[in-house]
């Protein structure tokens, strides 16, 4: 008999999703699928627009990571113009991307995931959210809000607004960082550094005391990892080149150019999801599963390049015994990247070129097809445009970080289901653990599928005959 369990509050993921779990004859989980059930349409309705508008248009794909699309679109526009942007413009773009990483990672860790860590997986669903965290641990909640505010305010100092700033443009940026903004950053940095260091210490204590099972169960499996690295192998978020490593840390491919992505990235489709399934083409589908995002970036780089964050990266790798393969440790990696971003900002604000210099290179259409890449908080982001001689968009392809993690998210959901569903017994706490497994990747389904709306999660469990056994859902 089908049962429906309605759980309140609304799930803490960004986008519509459904999970199907398939049971064997003994009632144990055999497989699971993570479905994204909206249509993706941004590429189509960008057709016919001038390429110069793409930064402003694609930034509106998402209110959480608009800077990521802004920069990827601007970098693609640079290539259509065939210009090298001024050094000051590149440094300012790097600065706003660091601010984006800080605010997005703070949102993911403190607002979406920390209620599980600090209130408990099995706590009352009505309290297991940011408001429950505020009531139970107001100082931690305030610290997370202040950290995200720092990133958002820095974005506003640069782009003029916190969300959807039309500031990076093909050829450069529109404006400098003011002296007032520079002073504000310097004044705020010590408190934000103290916050992330204290949070790292607290999370490591939780890992040692309480989260050994989650580390082993929430998506711990071998895969490839992909991300940008600098020419010297340092952690990178804006430039550099692409690198793949395997779960033993071996470099599988290096110095890959985004212009050649079609030679090493394939995109499969499945009839049960609108979200594509990118894979490493030389290894085939689905064996070419790879992960992107903060964990991947820390795995593919040789070092971070700042002392504090590099020490934390090394400790993370020591805990994992080398390359980090547990998706649960994406949360750890986010904190390390927040620290790295703050440390790099502290270095950059001493650069006088942030307040002086030429900001934009001018040119006409010199290239009819271009591909730009940047590291969004959730992972590597590709924008691919084809234009006519007047610069009008003829074709767009966006390869989003969440999509690139799609195979790994499905593998994670399966691993969690197989661990917790035994003999047909399903409890509310299972639903939360599945959600928590998805939240390891901090998926942004609006970026992946480009739709608006609320975000319910639905889990359907099928018996060995393919009949619906149980339905668990979070309603609007």
CSV table of C-alpha atoms in Angstrom, one decimal:
chain,number,residue,atom,x,y,z
A,1,UNK,CA,0.0,0.0,0.0
A,2,UNK,CA,1.3,3.5,-0.9
A,3,UNK,CA,1.9,5.8,2.1
A,4,UNK,CA,2.6,9.5,1.9
A,5,UNK,CA,4.5,11.3,4.6
A,6,UNK,CA,4.4,15.1,4.4
A,7,UNK,CA,7.3,16.8,6.2
A,8,UNK,CA,7.5,20.5,7.1
A,9,UNK,CA,9.4,22.8,6.6
A,10,UNK,CA,10.3,23.0,2.9
A,11,UNK,CA,13.5,21.3,2.1
A,12,UNK,CA,16.8,23.2,2.0
A,13,UNK,CA,17.9,22.7,-1.6
A,14,UNK,CA,17.7,25.2,-4.4
A,15,UNK,CA,15.4,23.8,-7.1
A,16,UNK,CA,12.7,21.2,-7.8
A,17,UNK,CA,13.9,17.6,-7.3
A,18,UNK,CA,12.6,14.1,-7.0
A,19,UNK,CA,14.3,11.0,-5.8
A,20,UNK,CA,13.3,7.4,-6.7
A,21,UNK,CA,14.6,4.5,-4.6
A,22,UNK,CA,14.2,1.0,-6.0
A,23,UNK,CA,14.0,-1.9,-3.5
A,24,UNK,CA,15.0,-5.6,-4.1
A,25,UNK,CA,12.9,-8.6,-3.0
A,26,UNK,CA,14.2,-8.2,0.6
A,27,UNK,CA,13.1,-4.6,0.8
A,28,UNK,CA,16.7,-3.3,0.7
A,29,UNK,CA,17.6,-0.3,-1.5
A,30,UNK,CA,19.1,-1.5,-4.7
A,31,UNK,CA,19.4,1.8,-6.7
A,32,UNK,CA,18.3,5.4,-6.5
A,33,UNK,CA,17.9,8.2,-9.0
A,34,UNK,CA,18.0,12.0,-8.4
A,35,UNK,CA,15.6,13.6,-10.8
A,36,UNK,CA,15.5,17.2,-11.9
A,37,UNK,CA,12.0,17.7,-13.3
A,38,UNK,CA,12.0,21.2,-14.8
A,39,UNK,CA,12.8,22.3,-18.4
A,40,UNK,CA,16.0,24.2,-19.1
A,41,UNK,CA,15.4,27.1,-21.4
A,42,UNK,CA,17.9,29.9,-20.9
A,43,UNK,CA,20.1,28.9,-23.9
A,44,UNK,CA,17.1,29.2,-26.3
A,45,UNK,CA,15.8,32.6,-25.3
A,46,UNK,CA,19.2,34.1,-25.4
A,47,UNK,CA,19.3,33.6,-29.1
A,48,UNK,CA,18.9,36.8,-31.1
A,49,UNK,CA,20.3,39.0,-28.4
A,50,UNK,CA,23.6,41.0,-28.8
A,51,UNK,CA,26.5,39.2,-27.1
A,52,UNK,CA,27.2,42.4,-25.2
A,53,UNK,CA,24.0,41.8,-23.2
A,54,UNK,CA,24.9,38.2,-22.2
A,55,UNK,CA,26.6,39.2,-19.0
A,56,UNK,CA,23.6,41.0,-17.8
A,57,UNK,CA,21.1,38.4,-19.0
A,58,UNK,CA,22.8,35.3,-17.8
A,59,UNK,CA,23.6,36.8,-14.4
A,60,UNK,CA,19.8,36.6,-13.9
A,61,UNK,CA,19.8,32.9,-14.2
A,62,UNK,CA,20.3,32.8,-10.4
A,63,UNK,CA,20.1,35.1,-7.5
A,64,UNK,CA,22.6,33.1,-5.5
A,65,UNK,CA,25.5,33.0,-8.0
A,66,UNK,CA,24.9,35.8,-10.5
A,67,UNK,CA,28.6,36.8,-10.3
A,68,UNK,CA,29.6,33.4,-11.7
A,69,UNK,CA,27.5,33.9,-14.9
A,70,UNK,CA,28.5,37.5,-15.1
A,71,UNK,CA,32.2,36.6,-15.2
A,72,UNK,CA,31.9,33.6,-17.5
A,73,UNK,CA,29.8,35.7,-20.0
A,74,UNK,CA,32.2,38.6,-19.8
A,75,UNK,CA,35.2,36.3,-20.4
A,76,UNK,CA,33.4,34.8,-23.4
A,77,UNK,CA,32.7,38.3,-24.7
A,78,UNK,CA,36.4,39.1,-24.3
A,79,UNK,CA,37.2,36.3,-26.7
A,80,UNK,CA,34.5,37.5,-29.3
A,81,UNK,CA,36.3,40.9,-29.2
A,82,UNK,CA,39.6,39.1,-29.3
A,83,UNK,CA,41.1,41.5,-26.7
A,84,UNK,CA,43.3,41.1,-23.7
A,85,UNK,CA,41.6,43.0,-20.8
A,86,UNK,CA,43.7,45.5,-18.7
A,87,UNK,CA,45.4,44.0,-15.7
A,88,UNK,CA,43.4,46.2,-13.3
A,89,UNK,CA,40.2,44.9,-14.8
A,90,UNK,CA,41.3,41.3,-14.3
A,91,UNK,CA,42.3,41.9,-10.7
A,92,UNK,CA,38.9,43.5,-10.0
A,93,UNK,CA,37.1,40.6,-11.6
A,94,UNK,CA,39.1,38.3,-9.4
A,95,UNK,CA,38.2,40.3,-6.4
A,96,UNK,CA,34.5,40.1,-7.1
A,97,UNK,CA,34.7,36.3,-7.7
A,98,UNK,CA,36.4,35.8,-4.3
A,99,UNK,CA,33.6,37.8,-2.7
A,100,UNK,CA,31.1,35.5,-4.6
A,101,UNK,CA,32.8,32.4,-3.3
A,102,UNK,CA,32.7,33.7,0.3
A,103,UNK,CA,29.0,34.7,0.3
A,104,UNK,CA,27.8,31.5,-1.5
A,105,UNK,CA,29.8,29.1,0.6
A,106,UNK,CA,28.7,30.9,3.8
A,107,UNK,CA,25.1,30.6,2.7
A,108,UNK,CA,25.6,26.9,2.0
A,109,UNK,CA,27.4,26.0,5.2
A,110,UNK,CA,25.7,28.2,7.8
A,111,UNK,CA,22.2,28.7,6.4
A,112,UNK,CA,21.5,25.4,4.6
A,113,UNK,CA,23.6,22.7,6.1
A,114,UNK,CA,24.6,23.7,9.7
A,115,UNK,CA,21.1,23.0,11.1
A,116,UNK,CA,21.9,19.3,10.5
A,117,UNK,CA,25.3,19.6,12.0
A,118,UNK,CA,24.4,21.6,15.1
A,119,UNK,CA,20.7,20.6,15.7
A,120,UNK,CA,21.0,16.9,14.7
A,121,UNK,CA,19.9,14.8,11.8
A,122,UNK,CA,16.9,13.5,13.7
A,123,UNK,CA,15.8,16.8,15.3
A,124,UNK,CA,12.3,18.2,14.8
A,125,UNK,CA,11.9,19.2,11.1
A,126,UNK,CA,10.0,22.3,12.2
A,127,UNK,CA,13.2,23.5,14.0
A,128,UNK,CA,15.8,22.0,11.7
A,129,UNK,CA,16.4,25.2,9.7
A,130,UNK,CA,18.0,28.6,10.0
A,131,UNK,CA,15.4,29.9,12.4
A,132,UNK,CA,15.9,26.9,14.7
A,133,UNK,CA,19.6,27.6,14.6
A,134,UNK,CA,19.1,31.2,15.5
A,135,UNK,CA,17.0,30.1,18.5
A,136,UNK,CA,19.5,27.4,19.6
A,137,UNK,CA,22.8,29.0,18.8
A,138,UNK,CA,22.4,32.7,18.0
A,139,UNK,CA,26.1,33.5,17.9
A,140,UNK,CA,26.8,30.9,15.2
A,141,UNK,CA,23.8,32.1,13.2
A,142,UNK,CA,25.0,35.7,13.5
A,143,UNK,CA,28.5,34.8,12.5
A,144,UNK,CA,27.3,33.1,9.4
A,145,UNK,CA,25.1,36.0,8.5
A,146,UNK,CA,27.9,38.5,9.0
A,147,UNK,CA,30.3,36.4,6.9
A,148,UNK,CA,27.9,36.2,4.0
A,149,UNK,CA,27.2,39.9,4.4
A,150,UNK,CA,30.9,40.6,4.0
A,151,UNK,CA,30.9,38.9,0.6
A,152,UNK,CA,27.6,40.5,-0.5
A,153,UNK,CA,28.8,44.0,0.6
A,154,UNK,CA,32.1,43.6,-1.3
A,155,UNK,CA,30.1,42.7,-4.4
A,156,UNK,CA,28.1,45.9,-3.9
A,157,UNK,CA,31.2,48.0,-3.5
A,158,UNK,CA,32.5,46.8,-6.8
A,159,UNK,CA,29.3,46.2,-8.9
A,160,UNK,CA,27.0,48.8,-7.4
A,161,UNK,CA,24.5,46.2,-6.2
A,162,UNK,CA,24.6,43.0,-4.2
A,163,UNK,CA,22.6,40.9,-6.8
A,164,UNK,CA,22.7,41.0,-10.6
A,165,UNK,CA,25.3,43.7,-10.9
A,166,UNK,CA,25.9,44.5,-14.6
A,167,UNK,CA,29.5,45.4,-13.9
A,168,UNK,CA,31.8,43.0,-15.7
A,169,UNK,CA,31.5,43.6,-19.5
A,170,UNK,CA,33.3,42.3,-22.6
A,171,UNK,CA,36.7,43.9,-22.5
A,172,UNK,CA,36.9,44.6,-18.8
A,173,UNK,CA,34.8,46.2,-16.0
A,174,UNK,CA,32.8,49.4,-15.6
A,175,UNK,CA,34.4,50.9,-12.5
A,176,UNK,CA,37.1,50.8,-9.9
A,177,UNK,CA,36.9,50.0,-6.2
A,178,UNK,CA,36.5,53.2,-4.2
A,179,UNK,CA,38.8,54.3,-1.4
A,180,UNK,CA,35.9,54.0,0.9
A,181,UNK,CA,35.4,50.4,-0.1
A,182,UNK,CA,39.0,49.6,0.4
A,183,UNK,CA,38.9,51.0,3.9
A,184,UNK,CA,35.8,49.0,4.7
A,185,UNK,CA,37.4,45.8,3.5
A,186,UNK,CA,40.5,46.3,5.6
A,187,UNK,CA,38.4,47.0,8.7
A,188,UNK,CA,36.2,43.9,8.3
A,189,UNK,CA,38.8,41.3,7.3
A,190,UNK,CA,40.1,40.5,10.8
A,191,UNK,CA,36.6,39.6,12.2
A,192,UNK,CA,35.7,37.5,9.1
A,193,UNK,CA,39.0,35.6,9.3
A,194,UNK,CA,38.4,34.9,13.0
A,195,UNK,CA,34.9,33.6,12.2
A,196,UNK,CA,36.0,31.1,9.5
A,197,UNK,CA,38.9,29.9,11.6
A,198,UNK,CA,36.7,29.3,14.6
A,199,UNK,CA,34.2,27.5,12.4
A,200,UNK,CA,36.8,25.3,10.9
A,201,UNK,CA,38.0,24.3,14.4
A,202,UNK,CA,34.4,23.5,15.5
A,203,UNK,CA,33.6,21.5,12.3
A,204,UNK,CA,36.8,19.4,12.7
A,205,UNK,CA,35.8,18.6,16.3
A,206,UNK,CA,32.4,17.5,15.0
A,207,UNK,CA,34.0,15.3,12.4
A,208,UNK,CA,36.1,13.6,15.1
A,209,UNK,CA,33.2,13.1,17.5
A,210,UNK,CA,30.0,12.6,15.5
A,211,UNK,CA,30.4,12.4,11.7
A,212,UNK,CA,32.5,9.4,11.0
A,213,UNK,CA,29.5,7.5,9.6
A,214,UNK,CA,28.4,10.4,7.4
A,215,UNK,CA,32.0,10.8,6.1
A,216,UNK,CA,32.0,7.1,5.0
A,217,UNK,CA,28.4,7.0,3.7
A,218,UNK,CA,27.6,10.3,2.2
A,219,UNK,CA,29.1,9.9,-1.3
A,220,UNK,CA,32.5,8.3,-0.5
A,221,UNK,CA,33.6,6.6,-3.8
A,222,UNK,CA,36.3,6.9,-6.4
A,223,UNK,CA,35.8,9.4,-9.2
A,224,UNK,CA,37.7,11.9,-11.3
A,225,UNK,CA,37.9,15.5,-10.2
A,226,UNK,CA,38.1,18.6,-12.5
A,227,UNK,CA,38.9,22.2,-11.9
A,228,UNK,CA,41.0,25.2,-12.9
A,229,UNK,CA,44.6,25.4,-11.7
A,230,UNK,CA,47.1,28.2,-12.2
A,231,UNK,CA,50.1,27.7,-14.5
A,232,UNK,CA,52.3,26.9,-11.4
A,233,UNK,CA,49.6,24.4,-10.1
A,234,UNK,CA,48.2,26.8,-7.5
A,235,UNK,CA,44.5,26.9,-6.5
A,236,UNK,CA,42.7,29.0,-9.2
A,237,UNK,CA,39.2,30.4,-9.5
A,238,UNK,CA,39.3,32.7,-12.6
A,239,UNK,CA,42.1,31.9,-15.0
A,240,UNK,CA,44.6,29.2,-15.6
A,241,UNK,CA,43.9,25.9,-17.3
A,242,UNK,CA,41.8,22.8,-16.7
A,243,UNK,CA,43.1,19.7,-14.9
A,244,UNK,CA,41.7,16.2,-14.2
A,245,UNK,CA,42.9,14.0,-11.4
A,246,UNK,CA,41.8,10.6,-10.2
A,247,UNK,CA,40.9,9.4,-6.7
A,248,UNK,CA,44.5,8.5,-6.1
A,249,UNK,CA,45.7,12.0,-7.0
A,250,UNK,CA,47.2,11.0,-10.3
A,251,UNK,CA,46.9,13.7,-13.0
A,252,UNK,CA,44.8,12.2,-15.8
A,253,UNK,CA,44.9,15.3,-18.1
A,254,UNK,CA,46.4,18.7,-17.6
A,255,UNK,CA,46.7,22.0,-19.4
A,256,UNK,CA,43.4,21.5,-21.1
A,257,UNK,CA,41.8,24.5,-22.8
A,258,UNK,CA,38.2,25.4,-22.4
A,259,UNK,CA,38.1,26.0,-26.2
A,260,UNK,CA,38.6,22.3,-26.6
A,261,UNK,CA,36.0,21.2,-24.0
A,262,UNK,CA,34.0,19.2,-26.6
A,263,UNK,CA,37.0,16.9,-27.1
A,264,UNK,CA,37.1,15.8,-23.4
A,265,UNK,CA,33.6,16.5,-22.0
A,266,UNK,CA,30.5,14.6,-23.2
A,267,UNK,CA,26.9,15.3,-22.2
A,268,UNK,CA,24.6,12.3,-21.8
A,269,UNK,CA,20.9,12.6,-21.3
A,270,UNK,CA,18.5,10.3,-19.4
A,271,UNK,CA,14.7,10.1,-20.0
A,272,UNK,CA,14.0,10.6,-16.2
A,273,UNK,CA,15.8,14.0,-15.7
A,274,UNK,CA,16.0,17.3,-17.5
A,275,UNK,CA,19.5,17.8,-16.1
A,276,UNK,CA,22.3,16.6,-18.4
A,277,UNK,CA,25.0,14.2,-17.3
A,278,UNK,CA,28.4,15.5,-18.3
A,279,UNK,CA,31.3,13.0,-18.3
A,280,UNK,CA,35.0,12.7,-19.1
A,281,UNK,CA,34.8,11.6,-22.7
A,282,UNK,CA,38.0,9.5,-23.0
A,283,UNK,CA,36.6,7.3,-20.2
A,284,UNK,CA,33.1,7.0,-21.6
A,285,UNK,CA,29.7,7.2,-19.9
A,286,UNK,CA,29.1,6.6,-17.0
A,287,UNK,CA,32.7,5.5,-16.2
A,288,UNK,CA,33.9,9.1,-16.8
A,289,UNK,CA,32.0,10.5,-13.8
A,290,UNK,CA,33.8,13.5,-12.3
A,291,UNK,CA,33.2,16.0,-9.6
A,292,UNK,CA,33.7,19.7,-9.6
A,293,UNK,CA,33.4,22.4,-6.9
A,294,UNK,CA,35.3,23.2,-3.7
A,295,UNK,CA,36.4,19.6,-3.0
A,296,UNK,CA,37.5,19.1,-6.6
A,297,UNK,CA,39.5,22.3,-6.6
A,298,UNK,CA,41.4,21.4,-3.5
A,299,UNK,CA,42.1,17.9,-5.0
A,300,UNK,CA,43.4,19.2,-8.4
A,301,UNK,CA,45.6,22.0,-7.2
A,302,UNK,CA,49.2,21.5,-5.9
A,303,UNK,CA,48.8,24.2,-3.3
A,304,UNK,CA,46.5,27.1,-2.4
A,305,UNK,CA,49.1,29.9,-2.3
A,306,UNK,CA,48.2,31.4,1.1
A,307,UNK,CA,49.6,30.1,4.3
A,308,UNK,CA,46.6,29.6,6.5
A,309,UNK,CA,44.4,28.0,3.8
A,310,UNK,CA,47.2,25.7,2.6
A,311,UNK,CA,47.7,24.4,6.1
A,312,UNK,CA,44.0,23.6,6.3
A,313,UNK,CA,44.1,21.9,2.9
A,314,UNK,CA,47.0,19.8,4.0
A,315,UNK,CA,45.1,18.8,7.2
A,316,UNK,CA,42.0,17.9,5.2
A,317,UNK,CA,44.2,15.7,2.9
A,318,UNK,CA,45.9,14.1,5.9
A,319,UNK,CA,42.5,13.2,7.4
A,320,UNK,CA,41.5,11.6,4.1
A,321,UNK,CA,44.8,9.8,3.6
A,322,UNK,CA,45.5,11.8,0.4
A,323,UNK,CA,42.9,12.7,-2.3
A,324,UNK,CA,39.6,13.4,-0.6
A,325,UNK,CA,36.8,11.2,-2.0
A,326,UNK,CA,34.0,11.7,0.5
A,327,UNK,CA,31.4,14.1,-0.7
A,328,UNK,CA,30.5,14.9,2.9
A,329,UNK,CA,33.8,16.8,3.1
A,330,UNK,CA,32.6,19.3,0.5
A,331,UNK,CA,31.5,21.2,3.7
A,332,UNK,CA,35.0,21.2,5.0
A,333,UNK,CA,36.4,22.3,1.6
A,334,UNK,CA,34.0,25.2,1.5
A,335,UNK,CA,35.4,26.5,4.8
A,336,UNK,CA,38.9,26.1,3.5
A,337,UNK,CA,38.0,28.1,0.4
A,338,UNK,CA,36.4,30.9,2.4
A,339,UNK,CA,39.6,31.2,4.3
A,340,UNK,CA,41.6,31.1,1.1
A,341,UNK,CA,39.4,33.8,-0.4
A,342,UNK,CA,39.7,36.1,2.6
A,343,UNK,CA,43.5,35.7,2.7
A,344,UNK,CA,43.8,36.5,-1.0
A,345,UNK,CA,41.5,39.5,-0.6
A,346,UNK,CA,43.8,40.7,2.2
A,347,UNK,CA,46.7,40.5,-0.2
A,348,UNK,CA,44.9,42.2,-3.1
A,349,UNK,CA,43.6,45.2,-1.2
A,350,UNK,CA,47.2,46.3,-0.8
A,351,UNK,CA,47.6,46.5,-4.6
A,352,UNK,CA,47.3,50.2,-5.7
A,353,UNK,CA,46.2,49.1,-9.1
A,354,UNK,CA,42.7,48.3,-7.7
A,355,UNK,CA,42.1,52.0,-7.6
A,356,UNK,CA,43.9,53.2,-10.7
A,357,UNK,CA,44.4,52.1,-14.3
A,358,UNK,CA,42.7,51.4,-17.6
A,359,UNK,CA,39.6,49.3,-17.1
A,360,UNK,CA,38.2,48.3,-20.5
A,361,UNK,CA,39.6,47.3,-23.9
A,362,UNK,CA,37.5,48.4,-26.9
A,363,UNK,CA,37.0,46.4,-30.1
A,364,UNK,CA,34.4,45.0,-32.5
A,365,UNK,CA,33.4,41.5,-33.4
A,366,UNK,CA,36.6,39.7,-34.3
A,367,UNK,CA,35.6,36.1,-33.5
A,368,UNK,CA,32.3,34.3,-34.3
A,369,UNK,CA,32.5,31.6,-31.7
A,370,UNK,CA,34.0,31.7,-28.2
A,371,UNK,CA,34.1,29.7,-24.9
A,372,UNK,CA,34.7,31.3,-21.5
A,373,UNK,CA,35.3,29.4,-18.3
A,374,UNK,CA,35.4,30.4,-14.6
A,375,UNK,CA,35.1,28.7,-11.3
A,376,UNK,CA,31.7,29.3,-9.7
A,377,UNK,CA,31.3,28.4,-6.0
A,378,UNK,CA,29.7,25.1,-7.0
A,379,UNK,CA,32.3,24.3,-9.7
A,380,UNK,CA,33.6,24.9,-13.2
A,381,UNK,CA,31.2,27.0,-15.4
A,382,UNK,CA,31.4,27.1,-19.2
A,383,UNK,CA,29.7,29.6,-21.5
A,384,UNK,CA,29.8,28.8,-25.2
A,385,UNK,CA,28.4,31.4,-27.7
A,386,UNK,CA,28.2,31.5,-31.5
A,387,UNK,CA,27.4,34.9,-33.0
A,388,UNK,CA,26.9,36.4,-36.5
A,389,UNK,CA,29.1,39.2,-37.9
A,390,UNK,CA,27.0,41.8,-36.1
A,391,UNK,CA,27.5,40.1,-32.7
A,392,UNK,CA,23.9,38.7,-32.5
A,393,UNK,CA,23.8,35.4,-30.6
A,394,UNK,CA,23.0,32.4,-32.8
A,395,UNK,CA,23.7,29.6,-30.3
A,396,UNK,CA,24.4,29.3,-26.6
A,397,UNK,CA,25.5,26.3,-24.6
A,398,UNK,CA,25.9,26.6,-20.8
A,399,UNK,CA,27.7,23.7,-18.9
A,400,UNK,CA,26.8,24.3,-15.3
A,401,UNK,CA,28.6,23.0,-12.2
A,402,UNK,CA,25.6,21.3,-10.8
A,403,UNK,CA,25.1,19.3,-14.0
A,404,UNK,CA,28.7,18.2,-13.9
A,405,UNK,CA,28.1,16.8,-10.5
A,406,UNK,CA,24.9,15.0,-11.6
A,407,UNK,CA,26.4,11.5,-11.9
A,408,UNK,CA,28.1,11.9,-8.5
A,409,UNK,CA,24.9,13.2,-6.9
A,410,UNK,CA,23.0,10.1,-8.1
A,411,UNK,CA,25.8,7.9,-6.9
A,412,UNK,CA,25.6,9.6,-3.5
A,413,UNK,CA,21.9,9.2,-3.2
A,414,UNK,CA,22.2,5.5,-4.0
A,415,UNK,CA,25.0,5.0,-1.4
A,416,UNK,CA,22.9,6.7,1.3
A,417,UNK,CA,19.7,4.8,0.4
A,418,UNK,CA,21.6,1.4,0.4
A,419,UNK,CA,23.0,2.2,3.9
A,420,UNK,CA,19.7,3.4,5.6
A,421,UNK,CA,16.9,1.5,3.9
A,422,UNK,CA,16.8,-2.1,5.1
A,423,UNK,CA,13.8,-4.5,5.0
A,424,UNK,CA,11.5,-1.8,3.7
A,425,UNK,CA,11.7,0.4,6.7
A,426,UNK,CA,11.8,4.1,5.9
A,427,UNK,CA,11.7,6.8,8.5
A,428,UNK,CA,11.6,10.6,8.3
A,429,UNK,CA,15.3,10.8,9.3
A,430,UNK,CA,16.1,8.9,6.0
A,431,UNK,CA,14.5,11.8,4.0
A,432,UNK,CA,16.7,14.3,5.8
A,433,UNK,CA,19.8,12.2,5.3
A,434,UNK,CA,19.1,12.0,1.5
A,435,UNK,CA,18.6,15.7,1.4
A,436,UNK,CA,21.8,16.2,3.4
A,437,UNK,CA,23.6,14.0,0.8
A,438,UNK,CA,22.4,16.3,-2.0
A,439,UNK,CA,23.3,19.4,0.0
A,440,UNK,CA,26.9,18.2,0.1
A,441,UNK,CA,27.1,19.4,-3.5
A,442,UNK,CA,25.1,22.6,-2.8
A,443,UNK,CA,23.2,22.1,-6.0
A,444,UNK,CA,21.8,25.1,-7.8
A,445,UNK,CA,19.0,23.7,-9.9
A,446,UNK,CA,17.9,27.2,-11.1
A,447,UNK,CA,21.3,27.4,-12.7
A,448,UNK,CA,21.1,23.9,-14.1
A,449,UNK,CA,17.5,24.0,-15.3
A,450,UNK,CA,16.7,27.7,-15.4
A,451,UNK,CA,13.3,27.8,-13.8
A,452,UNK,CA,11.6,29.8,-11.1
A,453,UNK,CA,9.5,28.5,-8.2
A,454,UNK,CA,9.6,26.9,-4.8
A,455,UNK,CA,11.7,23.9,-4.0
A,456,UNK,CA,10.0,20.7,-2.9
A,457,UNK,CA,11.8,17.4,-2.6
A,458,UNK,CA,9.9,14.2,-3.4
A,459,UNK,CA,11.2,10.6,-2.8
A,460,UNK,CA,9.4,7.6,-4.3
A,461,UNK,CA,10.3,4.1,-3.2
A,462,UNK,CA,9.6,1.2,-5.6
A,463,UNK,CA,9.5,-2.4,-4.7
A,464,UNK,CA,11.2,-5.2,-6.7
A,465,UNK,CA,8.1,-5.4,-9.0
A,466,UNK,CA,8.4,-1.7,-9.9
A,467,UNK,CA,5.3,-0.8,-8.0
A,468,UNK,CA,5.2,2.3,-5.8
A,469,UNK,CA,5.8,1.2,-2.2
A,470,UNK,CA,6.1,4.5,-0.4
A,471,UNK,CA,6.2,8.2,-1.1
A,472,UNK,CA,7.9,10.8,1.1
A,473,UNK,CA,7.6,14.4,0.1
A,474,UNK,CA,8.0,18.0,1.3
A,475,UNK,CA,5.1,20.1,0.2
A,476,UNK,CA,5.1,23.8,-0.6
